[in-house]
mmCIF file of C-alpha atoms in Angstrom:
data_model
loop_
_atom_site.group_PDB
_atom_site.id
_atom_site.type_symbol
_atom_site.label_atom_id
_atom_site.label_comp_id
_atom_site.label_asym_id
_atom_site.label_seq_id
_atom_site.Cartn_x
_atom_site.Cartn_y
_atom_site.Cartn_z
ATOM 1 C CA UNK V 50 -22.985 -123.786 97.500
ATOM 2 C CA UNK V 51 -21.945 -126.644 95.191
ATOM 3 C CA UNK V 52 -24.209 -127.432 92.950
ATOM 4 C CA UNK V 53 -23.096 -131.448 91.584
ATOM 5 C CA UNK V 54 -24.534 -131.180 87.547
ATOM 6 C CA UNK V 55 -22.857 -130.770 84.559
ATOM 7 C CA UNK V 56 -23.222 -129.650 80.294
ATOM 8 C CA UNK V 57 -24.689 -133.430 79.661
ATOM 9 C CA UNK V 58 -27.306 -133.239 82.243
ATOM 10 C CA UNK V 59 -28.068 -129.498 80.409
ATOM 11 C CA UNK V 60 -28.458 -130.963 77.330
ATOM 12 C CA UNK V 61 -30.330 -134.101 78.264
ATOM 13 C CA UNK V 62 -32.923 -131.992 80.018
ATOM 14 C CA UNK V 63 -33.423 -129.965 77.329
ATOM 15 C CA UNK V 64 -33.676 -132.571 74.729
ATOM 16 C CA UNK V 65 -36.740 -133.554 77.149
ATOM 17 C CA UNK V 66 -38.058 -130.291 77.337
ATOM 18 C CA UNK V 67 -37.904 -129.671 73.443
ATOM 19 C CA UNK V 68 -38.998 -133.227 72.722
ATOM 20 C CA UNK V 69 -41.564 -134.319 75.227
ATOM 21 C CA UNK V 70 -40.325 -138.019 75.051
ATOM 22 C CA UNK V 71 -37.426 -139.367 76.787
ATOM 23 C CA UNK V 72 -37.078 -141.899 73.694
ATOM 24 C CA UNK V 73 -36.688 -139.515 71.724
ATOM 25 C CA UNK V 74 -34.637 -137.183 73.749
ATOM 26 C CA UNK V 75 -32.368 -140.379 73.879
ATOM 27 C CA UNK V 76 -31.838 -140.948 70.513
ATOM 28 C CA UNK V 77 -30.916 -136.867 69.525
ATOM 29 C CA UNK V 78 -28.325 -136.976 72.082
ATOM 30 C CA UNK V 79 -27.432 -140.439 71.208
ATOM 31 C CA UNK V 80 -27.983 -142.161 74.443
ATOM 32 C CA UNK V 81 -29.369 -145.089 75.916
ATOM 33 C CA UNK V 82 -33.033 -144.113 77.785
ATOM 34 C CA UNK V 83 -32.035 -145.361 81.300
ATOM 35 C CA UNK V 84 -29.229 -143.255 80.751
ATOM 36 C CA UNK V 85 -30.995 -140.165 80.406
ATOM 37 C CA UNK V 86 -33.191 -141.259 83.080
ATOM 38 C CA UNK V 87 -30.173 -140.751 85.286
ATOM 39 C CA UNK V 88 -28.996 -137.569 84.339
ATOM 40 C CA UNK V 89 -32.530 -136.048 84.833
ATOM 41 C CA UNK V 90 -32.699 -137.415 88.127
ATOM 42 C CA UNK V 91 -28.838 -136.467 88.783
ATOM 43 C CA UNK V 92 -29.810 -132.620 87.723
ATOM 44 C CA UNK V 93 -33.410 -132.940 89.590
ATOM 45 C CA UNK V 94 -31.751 -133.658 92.896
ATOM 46 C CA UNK V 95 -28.789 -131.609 92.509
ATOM 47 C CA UNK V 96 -31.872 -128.661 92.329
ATOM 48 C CA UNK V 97 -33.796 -129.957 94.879
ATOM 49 C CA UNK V 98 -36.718 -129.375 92.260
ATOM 50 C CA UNK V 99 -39.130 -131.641 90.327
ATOM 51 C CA UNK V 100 -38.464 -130.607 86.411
ATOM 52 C CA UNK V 101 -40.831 -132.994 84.353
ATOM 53 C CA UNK V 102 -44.111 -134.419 85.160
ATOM 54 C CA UNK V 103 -44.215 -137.900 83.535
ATOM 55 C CA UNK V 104 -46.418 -140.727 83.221
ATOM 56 C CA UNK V 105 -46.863 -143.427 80.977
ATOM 57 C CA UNK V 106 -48.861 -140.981 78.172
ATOM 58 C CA UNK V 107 -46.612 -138.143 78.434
ATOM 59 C CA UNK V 108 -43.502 -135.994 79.436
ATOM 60 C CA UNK V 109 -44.752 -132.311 81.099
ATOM 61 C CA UNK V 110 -42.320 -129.402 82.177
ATOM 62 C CA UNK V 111 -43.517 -128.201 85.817
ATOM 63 C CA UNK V 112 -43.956 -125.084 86.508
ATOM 64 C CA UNK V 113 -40.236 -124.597 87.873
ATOM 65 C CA UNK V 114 -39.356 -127.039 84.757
ATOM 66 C CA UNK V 115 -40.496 -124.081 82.455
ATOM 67 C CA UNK V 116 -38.156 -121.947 83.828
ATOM 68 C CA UNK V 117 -35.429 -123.415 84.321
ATOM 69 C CA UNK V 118 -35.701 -124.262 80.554
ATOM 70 C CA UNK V 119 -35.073 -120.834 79.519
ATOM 71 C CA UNK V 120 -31.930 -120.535 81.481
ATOM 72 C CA UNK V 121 -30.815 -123.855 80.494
ATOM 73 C CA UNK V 122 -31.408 -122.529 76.754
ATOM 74 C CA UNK V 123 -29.562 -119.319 77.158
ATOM 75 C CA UNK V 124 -26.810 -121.276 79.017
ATOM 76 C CA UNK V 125 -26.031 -123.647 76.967
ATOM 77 C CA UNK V 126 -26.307 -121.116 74.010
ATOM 78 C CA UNK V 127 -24.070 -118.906 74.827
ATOM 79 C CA UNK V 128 -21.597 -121.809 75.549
ATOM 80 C CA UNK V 129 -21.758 -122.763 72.114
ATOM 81 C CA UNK V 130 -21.442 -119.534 70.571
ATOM 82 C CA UNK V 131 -18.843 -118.807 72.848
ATOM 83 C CA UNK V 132 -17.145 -121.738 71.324
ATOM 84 C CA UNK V 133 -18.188 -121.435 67.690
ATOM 85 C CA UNK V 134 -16.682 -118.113 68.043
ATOM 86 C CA UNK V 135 -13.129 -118.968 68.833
ATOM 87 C CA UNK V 136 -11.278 -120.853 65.853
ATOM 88 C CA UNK V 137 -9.286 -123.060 67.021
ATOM 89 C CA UNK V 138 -12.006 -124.623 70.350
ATOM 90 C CA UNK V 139 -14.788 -124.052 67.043
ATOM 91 C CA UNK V 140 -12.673 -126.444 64.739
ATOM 92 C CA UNK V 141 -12.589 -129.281 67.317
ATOM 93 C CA UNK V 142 -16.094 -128.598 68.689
ATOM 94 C CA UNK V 143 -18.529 -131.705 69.239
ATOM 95 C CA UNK V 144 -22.223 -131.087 68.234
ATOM 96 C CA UNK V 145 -25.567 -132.603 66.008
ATOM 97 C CA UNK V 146 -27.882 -130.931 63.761
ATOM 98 C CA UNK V 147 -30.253 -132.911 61.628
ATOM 99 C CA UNK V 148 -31.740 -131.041 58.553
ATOM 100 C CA UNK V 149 -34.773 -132.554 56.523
ATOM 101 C CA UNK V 150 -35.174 -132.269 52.943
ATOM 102 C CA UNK V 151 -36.720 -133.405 50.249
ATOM 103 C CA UNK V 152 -34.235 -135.747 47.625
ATOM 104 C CA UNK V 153 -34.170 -133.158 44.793
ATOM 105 C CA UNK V 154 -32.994 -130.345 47.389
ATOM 106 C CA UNK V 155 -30.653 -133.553 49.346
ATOM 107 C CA UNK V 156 -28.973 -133.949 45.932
ATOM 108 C CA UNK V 157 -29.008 -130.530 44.737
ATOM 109 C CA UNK V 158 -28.132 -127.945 47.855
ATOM 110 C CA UNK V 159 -26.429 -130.407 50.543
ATOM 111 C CA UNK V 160 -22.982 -131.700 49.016
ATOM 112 C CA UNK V 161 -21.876 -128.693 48.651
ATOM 113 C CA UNK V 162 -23.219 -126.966 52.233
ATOM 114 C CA UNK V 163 -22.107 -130.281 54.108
ATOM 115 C CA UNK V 164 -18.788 -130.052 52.345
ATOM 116 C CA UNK V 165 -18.093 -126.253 53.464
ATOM 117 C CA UNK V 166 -19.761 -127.017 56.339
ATOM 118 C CA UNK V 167 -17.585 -130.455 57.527
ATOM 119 C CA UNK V 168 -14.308 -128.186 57.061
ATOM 120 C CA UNK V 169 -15.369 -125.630 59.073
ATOM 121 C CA UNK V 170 -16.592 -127.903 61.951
ATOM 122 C CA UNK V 171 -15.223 -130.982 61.181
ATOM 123 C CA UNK V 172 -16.151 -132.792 64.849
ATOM 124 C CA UNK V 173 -20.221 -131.565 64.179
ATOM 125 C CA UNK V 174 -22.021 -134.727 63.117
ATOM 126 C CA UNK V 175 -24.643 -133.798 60.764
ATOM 127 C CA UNK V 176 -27.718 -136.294 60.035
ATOM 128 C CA UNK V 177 -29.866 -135.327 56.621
ATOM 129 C CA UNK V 178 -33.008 -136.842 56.498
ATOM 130 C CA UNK V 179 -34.607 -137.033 53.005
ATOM 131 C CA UNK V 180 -37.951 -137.986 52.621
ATOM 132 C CA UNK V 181 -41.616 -136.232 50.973
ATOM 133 C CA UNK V 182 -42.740 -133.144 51.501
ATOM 134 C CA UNK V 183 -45.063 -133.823 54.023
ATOM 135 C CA UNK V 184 -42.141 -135.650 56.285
ATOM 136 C CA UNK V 185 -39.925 -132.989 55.884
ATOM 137 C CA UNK V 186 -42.585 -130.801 57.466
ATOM 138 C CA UNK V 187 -43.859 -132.963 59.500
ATOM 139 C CA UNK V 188 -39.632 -133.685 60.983
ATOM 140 C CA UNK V 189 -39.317 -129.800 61.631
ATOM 141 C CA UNK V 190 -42.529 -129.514 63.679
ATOM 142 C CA UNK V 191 -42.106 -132.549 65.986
ATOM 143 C CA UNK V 192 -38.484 -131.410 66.238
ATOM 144 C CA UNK V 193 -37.413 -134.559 64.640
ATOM 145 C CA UNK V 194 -35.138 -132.110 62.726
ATOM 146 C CA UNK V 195 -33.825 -128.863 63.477
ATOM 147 C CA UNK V 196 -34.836 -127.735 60.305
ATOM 148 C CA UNK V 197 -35.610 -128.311 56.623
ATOM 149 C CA UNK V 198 -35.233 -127.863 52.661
ATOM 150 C CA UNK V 199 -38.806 -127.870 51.568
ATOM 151 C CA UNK V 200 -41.689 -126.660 48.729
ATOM 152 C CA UNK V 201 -44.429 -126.668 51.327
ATOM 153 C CA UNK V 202 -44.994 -124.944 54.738
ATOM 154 C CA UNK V 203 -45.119 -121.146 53.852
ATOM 155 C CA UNK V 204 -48.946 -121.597 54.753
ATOM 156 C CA UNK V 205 -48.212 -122.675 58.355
ATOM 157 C CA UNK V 206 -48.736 -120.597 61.068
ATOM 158 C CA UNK V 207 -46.033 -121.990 63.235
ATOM 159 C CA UNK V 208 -43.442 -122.065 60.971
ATOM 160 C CA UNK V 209 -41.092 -119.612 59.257
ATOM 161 C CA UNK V 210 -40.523 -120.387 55.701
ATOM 162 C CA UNK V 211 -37.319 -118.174 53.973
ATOM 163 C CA UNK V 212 -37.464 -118.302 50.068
ATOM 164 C CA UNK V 213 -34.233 -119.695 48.086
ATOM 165 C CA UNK V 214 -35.539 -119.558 44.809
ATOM 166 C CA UNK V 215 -38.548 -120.658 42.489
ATOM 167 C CA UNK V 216 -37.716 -123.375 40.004
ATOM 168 C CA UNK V 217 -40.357 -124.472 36.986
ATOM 169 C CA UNK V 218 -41.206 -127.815 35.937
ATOM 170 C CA UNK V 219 -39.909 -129.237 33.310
ATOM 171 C CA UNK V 220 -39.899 -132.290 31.121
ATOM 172 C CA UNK V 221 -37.303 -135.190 31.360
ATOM 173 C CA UNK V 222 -36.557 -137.301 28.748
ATOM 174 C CA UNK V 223 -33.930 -138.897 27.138
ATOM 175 C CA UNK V 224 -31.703 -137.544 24.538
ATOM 176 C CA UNK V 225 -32.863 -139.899 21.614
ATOM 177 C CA UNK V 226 -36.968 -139.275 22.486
ATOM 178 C CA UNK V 227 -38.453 -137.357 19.875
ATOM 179 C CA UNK V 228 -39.126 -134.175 22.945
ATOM 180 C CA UNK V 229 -35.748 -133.866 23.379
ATOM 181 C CA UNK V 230 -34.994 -131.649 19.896
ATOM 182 C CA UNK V 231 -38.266 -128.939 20.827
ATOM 183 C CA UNK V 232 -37.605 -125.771 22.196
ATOM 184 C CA UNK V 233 -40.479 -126.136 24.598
ATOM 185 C CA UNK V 234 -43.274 -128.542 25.284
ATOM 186 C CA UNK V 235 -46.721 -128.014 25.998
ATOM 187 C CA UNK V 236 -48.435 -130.532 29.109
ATOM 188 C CA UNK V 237 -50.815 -131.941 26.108
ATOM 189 C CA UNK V 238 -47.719 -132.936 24.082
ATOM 190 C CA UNK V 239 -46.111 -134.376 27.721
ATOM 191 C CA UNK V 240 -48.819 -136.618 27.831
ATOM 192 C CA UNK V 241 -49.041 -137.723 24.120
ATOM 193 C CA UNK V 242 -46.315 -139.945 25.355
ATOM 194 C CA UNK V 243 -45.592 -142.980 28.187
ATOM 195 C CA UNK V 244 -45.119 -141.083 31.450
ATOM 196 C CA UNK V 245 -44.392 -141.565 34.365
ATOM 197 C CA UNK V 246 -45.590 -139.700 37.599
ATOM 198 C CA UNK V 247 -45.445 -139.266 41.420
ATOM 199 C CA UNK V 248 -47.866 -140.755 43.755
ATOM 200 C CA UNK V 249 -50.753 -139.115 45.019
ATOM 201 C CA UNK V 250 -49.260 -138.806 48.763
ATOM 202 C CA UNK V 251 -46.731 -136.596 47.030
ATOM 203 C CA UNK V 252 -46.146 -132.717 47.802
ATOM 204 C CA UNK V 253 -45.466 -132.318 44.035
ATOM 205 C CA UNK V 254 -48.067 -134.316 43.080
ATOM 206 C CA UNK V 255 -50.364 -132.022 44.931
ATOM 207 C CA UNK V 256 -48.945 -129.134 43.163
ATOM 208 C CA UNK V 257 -49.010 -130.209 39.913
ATOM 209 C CA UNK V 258 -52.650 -131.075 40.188
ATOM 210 C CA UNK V 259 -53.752 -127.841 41.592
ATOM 211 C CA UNK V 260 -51.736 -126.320 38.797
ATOM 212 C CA UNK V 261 -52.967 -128.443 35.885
ATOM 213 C CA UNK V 262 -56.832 -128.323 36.579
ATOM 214 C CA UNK V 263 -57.550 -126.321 33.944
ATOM 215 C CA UNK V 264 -56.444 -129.306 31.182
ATOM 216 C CA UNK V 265 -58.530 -132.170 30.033
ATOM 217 C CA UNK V 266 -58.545 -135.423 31.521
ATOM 218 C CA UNK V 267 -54.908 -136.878 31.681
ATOM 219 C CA UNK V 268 -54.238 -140.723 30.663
ATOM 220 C CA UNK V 269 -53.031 -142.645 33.513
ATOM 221 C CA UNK V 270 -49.365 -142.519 33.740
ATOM 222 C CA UNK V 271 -47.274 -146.193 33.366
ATOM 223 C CA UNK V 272 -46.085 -146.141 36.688
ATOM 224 C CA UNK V 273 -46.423 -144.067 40.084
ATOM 225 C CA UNK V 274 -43.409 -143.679 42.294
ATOM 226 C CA UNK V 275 -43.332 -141.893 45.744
ATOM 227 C CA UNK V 276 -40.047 -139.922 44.950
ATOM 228 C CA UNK V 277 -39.242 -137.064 42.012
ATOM 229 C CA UNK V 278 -35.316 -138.818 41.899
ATOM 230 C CA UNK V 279 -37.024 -142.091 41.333
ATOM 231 C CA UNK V 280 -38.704 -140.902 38.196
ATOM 232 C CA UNK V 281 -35.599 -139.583 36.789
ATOM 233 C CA UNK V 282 -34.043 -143.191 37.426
ATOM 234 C CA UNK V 283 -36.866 -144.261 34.735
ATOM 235 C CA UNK V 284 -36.730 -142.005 32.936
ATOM 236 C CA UNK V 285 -33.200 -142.540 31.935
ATOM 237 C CA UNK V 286 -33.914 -145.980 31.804
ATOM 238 C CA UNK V 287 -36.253 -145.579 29.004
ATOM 239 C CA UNK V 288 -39.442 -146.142 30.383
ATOM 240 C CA UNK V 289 -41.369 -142.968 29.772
ATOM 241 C CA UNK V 290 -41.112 -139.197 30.266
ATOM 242 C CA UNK V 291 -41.640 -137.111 33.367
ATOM 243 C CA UNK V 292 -42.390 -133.937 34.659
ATOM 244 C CA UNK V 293 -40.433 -132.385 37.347
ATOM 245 C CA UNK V 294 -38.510 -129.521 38.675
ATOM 246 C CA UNK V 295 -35.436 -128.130 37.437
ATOM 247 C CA UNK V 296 -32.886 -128.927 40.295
ATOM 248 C CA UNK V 297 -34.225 -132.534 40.351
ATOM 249 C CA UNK V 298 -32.039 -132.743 36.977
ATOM 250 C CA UNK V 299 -28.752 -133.305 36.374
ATOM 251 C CA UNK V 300 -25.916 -131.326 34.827
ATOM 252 C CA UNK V 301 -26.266 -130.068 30.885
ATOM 253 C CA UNK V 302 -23.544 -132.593 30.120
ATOM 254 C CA UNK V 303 -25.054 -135.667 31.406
ATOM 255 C CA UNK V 304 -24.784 -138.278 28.237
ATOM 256 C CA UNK V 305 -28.703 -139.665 28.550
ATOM 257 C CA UNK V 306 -31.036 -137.296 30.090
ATOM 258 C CA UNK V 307 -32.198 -134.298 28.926
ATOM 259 C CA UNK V 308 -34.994 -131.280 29.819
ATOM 260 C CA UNK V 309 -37.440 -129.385 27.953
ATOM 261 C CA UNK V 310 -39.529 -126.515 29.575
ATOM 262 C CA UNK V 311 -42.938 -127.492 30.029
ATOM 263 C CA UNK V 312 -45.690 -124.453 29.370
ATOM 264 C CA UNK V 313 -49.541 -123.845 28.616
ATOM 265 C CA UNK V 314 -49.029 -124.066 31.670
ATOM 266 C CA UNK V 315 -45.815 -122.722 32.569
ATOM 267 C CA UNK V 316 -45.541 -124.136 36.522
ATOM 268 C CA UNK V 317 -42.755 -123.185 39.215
ATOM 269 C CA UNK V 318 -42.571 -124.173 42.834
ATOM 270 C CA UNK V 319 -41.015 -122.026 45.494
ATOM 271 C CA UNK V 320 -37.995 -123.894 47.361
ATOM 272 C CA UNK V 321 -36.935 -123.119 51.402
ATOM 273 C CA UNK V 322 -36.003 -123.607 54.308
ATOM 274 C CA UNK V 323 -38.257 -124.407 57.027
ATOM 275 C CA UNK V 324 -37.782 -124.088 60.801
ATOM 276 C CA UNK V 325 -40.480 -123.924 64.028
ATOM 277 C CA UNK V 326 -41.373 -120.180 64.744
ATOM 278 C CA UNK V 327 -41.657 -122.088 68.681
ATOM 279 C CA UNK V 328 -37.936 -123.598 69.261
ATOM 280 C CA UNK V 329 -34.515 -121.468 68.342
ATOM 281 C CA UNK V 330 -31.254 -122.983 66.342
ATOM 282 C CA UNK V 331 -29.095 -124.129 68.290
ATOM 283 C CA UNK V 332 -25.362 -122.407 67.677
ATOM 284 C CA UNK V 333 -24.518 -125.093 65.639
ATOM 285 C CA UNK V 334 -27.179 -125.764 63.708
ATOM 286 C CA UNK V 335 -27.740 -121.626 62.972
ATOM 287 C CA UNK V 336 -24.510 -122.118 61.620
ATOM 288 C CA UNK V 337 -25.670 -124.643 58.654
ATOM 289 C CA UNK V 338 -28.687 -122.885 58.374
ATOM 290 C CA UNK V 339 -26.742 -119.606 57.061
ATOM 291 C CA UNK V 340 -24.374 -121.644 55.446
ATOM 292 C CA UNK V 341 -27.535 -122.862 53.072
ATOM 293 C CA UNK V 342 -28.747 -119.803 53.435
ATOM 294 C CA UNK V 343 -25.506 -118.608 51.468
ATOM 295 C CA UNK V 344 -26.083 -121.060 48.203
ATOM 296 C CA UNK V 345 -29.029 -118.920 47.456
ATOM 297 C CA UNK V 346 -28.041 -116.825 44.765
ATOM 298 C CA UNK V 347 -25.536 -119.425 43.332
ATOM 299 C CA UNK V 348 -28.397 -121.819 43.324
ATOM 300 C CA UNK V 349 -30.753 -119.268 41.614
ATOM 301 C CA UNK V 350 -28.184 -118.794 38.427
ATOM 302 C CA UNK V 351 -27.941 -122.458 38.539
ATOM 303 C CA UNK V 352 -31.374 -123.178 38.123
ATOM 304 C CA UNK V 353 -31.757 -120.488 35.718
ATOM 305 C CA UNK V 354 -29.277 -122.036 33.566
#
């Protein structure tokens, strides 16, 4: 019996399935909606099944939808690793994975992966979506992104957090401010100064109050901005000092800014990668995920130097 479907109606009915929106099904395969309308329907009457219950509100798997969705899954799967697997089809192989992260992990991991990454799969588009905390998190559960680079989300039941390494907070300044010659720098001393801080909708900003409630009322920084790479823009502008973490700086040689640990108290964040406990990797974006996976312990002797 012929059966008159092929891979793109696969993949377009599981980007529905995983997505519950055929908007934004559309836009991760990078197709118009009508156009995924039409392989849905191609695939639902080449079955002779109903897959999705939709209305206006919502997309629904039927009962047959579900599973069919776990063979689709395992089909398309081991298609991929089948591929991925052979050098020369793996080198030439088409494919998408979008990781979140927030900018000081963006700027600090991801050249690097993407770089190794690119040569080894040079035809897999990859999309990197930096933004807070809370969006990075907030990408990997809605499946916005296939997973992330974050501080936050080790708390969450339905997501798997993997540890990279834990970085402490230090203080950024430039070389000619008078807290670039100490050897370390208490918070009081920090805030003797102009500073300048992230906004209250920040993960970090969270952190570092939790961390800091133990010290006396803090003046009122100069400015607020909603991103840690931001600050350090300001900073080496001249316009204050500015706590943040240790990958968020740059090199030991760079000619303007500086760091000084910050103690009393001495505060570290833990940095990883996220991903849905609910929805495997894909073969392709496994891949990157081991491939970041691999800069751990370079990144740790990095950070610790």
């Amino acid at each position: 019996m012929a059966i008159n479907f092929d891979l793109n109606d696969l993949q377009a009915f599981r980007a529905v399935a995983q997505l519950s929106s055929f908007r934004r099904a559309a836009e991760s395969i990078h197709i118009s909606q009508p156009a995924l309308s039409r392989r849905i329907d191609k695939l639902e009457d080449a079955l002779g099944v109903k897959l999705f219950e939709r209305s206006t509100r919502r997309v629904a798997l039927t009962n047959v939808g579900r599973a069919f969705a776990r063979d689709a899954e395992r089909i398309l799967d081991d298609l991929d690793n089948a591929l991925l697997g052979i050098r020369d089809v793996a080198s030439s192989s088409l494919g998408h994975v979008t990781i979140a992260c927030v900018p000081s992990a963006a700027y600090y991991f991801m050249p690097e992966v993407i770089s190794r990454y690119h040569k080894a799969f040079p035809r897999i588009r990859i999309s990197v979506l930096d933004a807070s905390a809370n969006e990075v998190l907030a990408a990997v559960v809605n499946g916005d992104a296939d997973f992330g680079l974050n501080f936050i989300g080790s708390q969450e039941p339905n997501i798997e957090f993997k540890l990279l390494l834990q970085e402490r907070y230090v203080a950024a300044c430039r070389r000619d401010h008078p807290l670039a010659g100490k050897k370390r720098v208490t918070w009081r001393e920090l805030y003797e100064y102009d500073y300048i801080a992230v906004g209250k909708v920040s993960g970090n900003r969270l952190l570092l109050d939790q961390a800091l409630t133990g010290l006396p009322q803090r003046p009122p920084s100069i400015c607020e901005t909603q991103h840690v790479t931001t600050m350090i823009g300001l900073v080496e502008a001249g316009l204050g000092v500015a706590a943040v973490p240790t990958m968020a700086m740059p090199g030991g040689d760079h000619p303007v800014l500086t760091s000084v640990p910050l103690v009393e108290p001495a505060v570290s964040r833990r940095v990883g990668m996220i991903r849905s406990k609910a929805r495997p990797l894909s073969p392709a974006a496994a891949q990157l995920y081991r491939f970041v996976a691999e800069m751990k312990t370079t990144s740790r002797r990095r950070v610790a130097g």
